[in-house]
GROMACS .gro file of C-alpha atoms in nm:
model
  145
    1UNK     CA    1   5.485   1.943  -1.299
    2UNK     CA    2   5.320   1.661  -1.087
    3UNK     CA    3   5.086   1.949  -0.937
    4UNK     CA    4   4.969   2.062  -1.261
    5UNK     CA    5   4.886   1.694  -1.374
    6UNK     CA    6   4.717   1.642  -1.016
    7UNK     CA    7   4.502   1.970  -1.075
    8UNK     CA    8   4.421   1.801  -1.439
    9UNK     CA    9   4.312   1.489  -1.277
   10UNK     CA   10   4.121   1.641  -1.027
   11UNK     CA   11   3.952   1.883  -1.220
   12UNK     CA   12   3.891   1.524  -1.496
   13UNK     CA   13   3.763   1.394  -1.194
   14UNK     CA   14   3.545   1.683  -1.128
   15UNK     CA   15   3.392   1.654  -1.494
   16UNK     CA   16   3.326   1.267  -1.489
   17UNK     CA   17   3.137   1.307  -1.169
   18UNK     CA   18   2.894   1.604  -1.269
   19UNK     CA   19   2.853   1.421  -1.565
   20UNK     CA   20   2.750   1.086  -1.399
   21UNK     CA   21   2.545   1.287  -1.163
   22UNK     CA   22   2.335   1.477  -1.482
   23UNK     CA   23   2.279   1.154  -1.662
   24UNK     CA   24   2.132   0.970  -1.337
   25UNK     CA   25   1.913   1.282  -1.287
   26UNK     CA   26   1.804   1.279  -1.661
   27UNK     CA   27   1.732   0.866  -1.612
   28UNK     CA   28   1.546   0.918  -1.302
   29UNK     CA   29   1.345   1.218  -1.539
   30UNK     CA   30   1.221   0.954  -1.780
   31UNK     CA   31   1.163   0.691  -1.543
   32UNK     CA   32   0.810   0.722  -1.506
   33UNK     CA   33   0.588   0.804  -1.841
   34UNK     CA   34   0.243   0.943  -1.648
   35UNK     CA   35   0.164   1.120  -1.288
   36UNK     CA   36   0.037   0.737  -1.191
   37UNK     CA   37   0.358   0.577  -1.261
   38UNK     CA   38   0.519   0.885  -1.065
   39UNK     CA   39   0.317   0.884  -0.791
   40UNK     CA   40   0.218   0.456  -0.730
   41UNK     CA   41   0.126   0.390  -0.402
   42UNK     CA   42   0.171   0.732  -0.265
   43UNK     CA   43  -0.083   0.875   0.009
   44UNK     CA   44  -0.230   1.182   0.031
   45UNK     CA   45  -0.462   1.415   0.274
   46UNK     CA   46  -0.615   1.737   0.250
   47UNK     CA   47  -0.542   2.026   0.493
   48UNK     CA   48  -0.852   2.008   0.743
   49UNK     CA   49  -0.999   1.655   0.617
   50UNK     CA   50  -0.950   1.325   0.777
   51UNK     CA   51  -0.932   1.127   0.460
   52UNK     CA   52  -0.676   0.965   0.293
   53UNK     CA   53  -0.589   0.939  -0.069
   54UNK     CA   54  -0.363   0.661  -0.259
   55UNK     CA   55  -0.270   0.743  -0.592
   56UNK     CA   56  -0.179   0.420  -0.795
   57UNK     CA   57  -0.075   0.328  -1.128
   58UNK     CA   58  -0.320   0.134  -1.304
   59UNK     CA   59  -0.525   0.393  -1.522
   60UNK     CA   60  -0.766   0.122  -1.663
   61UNK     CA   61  -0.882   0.033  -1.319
   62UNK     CA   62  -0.844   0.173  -1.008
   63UNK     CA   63  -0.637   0.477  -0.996
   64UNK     CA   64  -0.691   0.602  -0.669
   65UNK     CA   65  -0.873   0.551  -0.380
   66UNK     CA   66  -1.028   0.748  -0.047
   67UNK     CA   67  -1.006   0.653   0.319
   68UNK     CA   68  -1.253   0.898   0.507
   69UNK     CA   69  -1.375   0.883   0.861
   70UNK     CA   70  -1.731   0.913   0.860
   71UNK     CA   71  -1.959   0.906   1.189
   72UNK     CA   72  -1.643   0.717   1.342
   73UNK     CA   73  -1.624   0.447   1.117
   74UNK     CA   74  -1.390   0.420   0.741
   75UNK     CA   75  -1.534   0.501   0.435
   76UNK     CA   76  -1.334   0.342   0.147
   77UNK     CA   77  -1.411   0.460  -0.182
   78UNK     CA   78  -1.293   0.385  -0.515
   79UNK     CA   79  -1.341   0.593  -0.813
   80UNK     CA   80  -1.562   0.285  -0.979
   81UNK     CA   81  -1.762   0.264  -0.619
   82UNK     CA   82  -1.846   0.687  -0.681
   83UNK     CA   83  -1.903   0.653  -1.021
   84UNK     CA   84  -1.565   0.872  -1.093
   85UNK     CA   85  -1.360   0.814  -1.432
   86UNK     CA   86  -1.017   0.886  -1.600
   87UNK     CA   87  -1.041   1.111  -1.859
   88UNK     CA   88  -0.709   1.189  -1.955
   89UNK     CA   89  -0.336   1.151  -1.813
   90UNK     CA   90   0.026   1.302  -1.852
   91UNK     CA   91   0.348   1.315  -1.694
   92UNK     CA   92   0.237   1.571  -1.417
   93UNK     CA   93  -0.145   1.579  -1.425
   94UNK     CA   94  -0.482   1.346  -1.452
   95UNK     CA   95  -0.833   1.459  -1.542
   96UNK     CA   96  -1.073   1.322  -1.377
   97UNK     CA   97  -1.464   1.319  -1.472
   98UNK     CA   98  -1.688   1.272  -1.113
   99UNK     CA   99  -2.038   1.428  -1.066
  100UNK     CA  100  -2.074   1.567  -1.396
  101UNK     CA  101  -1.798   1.764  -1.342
  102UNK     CA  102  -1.367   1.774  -1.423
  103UNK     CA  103  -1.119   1.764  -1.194
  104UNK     CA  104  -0.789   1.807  -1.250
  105UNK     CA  105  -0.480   1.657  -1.008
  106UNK     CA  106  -0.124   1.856  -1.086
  107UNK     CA  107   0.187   1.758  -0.876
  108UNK     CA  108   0.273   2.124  -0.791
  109UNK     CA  109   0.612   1.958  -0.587
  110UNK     CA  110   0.723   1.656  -0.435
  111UNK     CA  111   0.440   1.705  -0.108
  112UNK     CA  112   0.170   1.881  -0.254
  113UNK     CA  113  -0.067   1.815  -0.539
  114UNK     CA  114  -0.339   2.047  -0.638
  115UNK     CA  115  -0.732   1.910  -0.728
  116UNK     CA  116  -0.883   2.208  -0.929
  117UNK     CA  117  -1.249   2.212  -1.117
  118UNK     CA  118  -1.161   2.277  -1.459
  119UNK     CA  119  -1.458   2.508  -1.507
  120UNK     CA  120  -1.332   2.696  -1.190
  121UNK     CA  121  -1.478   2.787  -0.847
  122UNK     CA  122  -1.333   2.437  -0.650
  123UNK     CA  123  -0.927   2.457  -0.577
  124UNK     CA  124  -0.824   2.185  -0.275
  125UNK     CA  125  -0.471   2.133  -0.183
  126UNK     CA  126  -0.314   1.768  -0.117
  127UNK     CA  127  -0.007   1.652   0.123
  128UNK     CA  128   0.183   1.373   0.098
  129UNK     CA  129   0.199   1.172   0.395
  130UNK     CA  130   0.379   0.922   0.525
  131UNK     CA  131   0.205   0.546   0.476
  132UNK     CA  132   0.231   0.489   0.849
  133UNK     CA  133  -0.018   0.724   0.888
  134UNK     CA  134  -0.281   0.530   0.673
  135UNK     CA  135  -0.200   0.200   0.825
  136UNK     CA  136  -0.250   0.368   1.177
  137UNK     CA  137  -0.600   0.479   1.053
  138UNK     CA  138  -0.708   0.156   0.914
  139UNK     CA  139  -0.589  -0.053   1.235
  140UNK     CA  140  -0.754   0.151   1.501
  141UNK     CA  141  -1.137   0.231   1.301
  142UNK     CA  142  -1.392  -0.014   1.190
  143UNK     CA  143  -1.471  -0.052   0.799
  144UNK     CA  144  -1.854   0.136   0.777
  145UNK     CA  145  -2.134  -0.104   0.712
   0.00000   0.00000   0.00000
């Protein structure tokens, strides 16, 4: 008889847990309304570039902004400084108008995020990388003049 009302309490046990566990996930779900608040302060680099890109959420301003090495000096771009603009946002992707044309940014998973031309022809592929990485860029190179 005690076994049987261990087994209860463990399996009890069991169910409180899981459920705990699902309603954290689901909290953590609707944490963030918008792929800015998701992704604030997060850096990013595409395969074969030397250029870093910080995603941040602040949709009326500056969303993101670009690190590149150019002629061994950094390049720091923001999307008012390139004449770039925020079209529209959701949970997992912004639109972004830049040289009369529309790019779209879509977290495929937690490293990657694909930049696509809406109208076709452009697809470029974004990892996440590690801050450090950034910092290390912007201690060791000069700002270009």
């Amino acid at each position: 008889m005690i076994q049987n009302k261990n087994k209860a309490l463990n399996k009890t046990f069991i169910v409180i847990i899981s459920l705990i566990f699902l309603f954290s996930c689901e909290v953590e779900k609707k944490s963030c309304q918008n792929i800015l608040e998701c992704l604030d302060g997060t850096v990013w680099s595409p395969q074969g570039r030397e250029s870093y890109w910080t995603i941040f959420n602040d949709p009326n301003g500056i969303y993101m902004d670009v690190h590149l090495i150019n002629n061994g000096c950094i390049l720091y771009e923001t999307p008012q400084t390139v004449g770039a603009s925020l079209v529209s946002i959701s949970k997992n992707s912004f639109v972004e108008s830049y040289d009369d044309r529309e790019w779209m940014y879509t977290i495929v998973n937690d490293t990657v995020i694909e930049k696509v031309r809406l109208t076709g022809g452009n697809t470029n592929y974004f990892f996440k990388k590690d801050k450090s990485e950034l910092d290390k860029l912007i201690n060791e190179n000069e700002y270009c003049n």
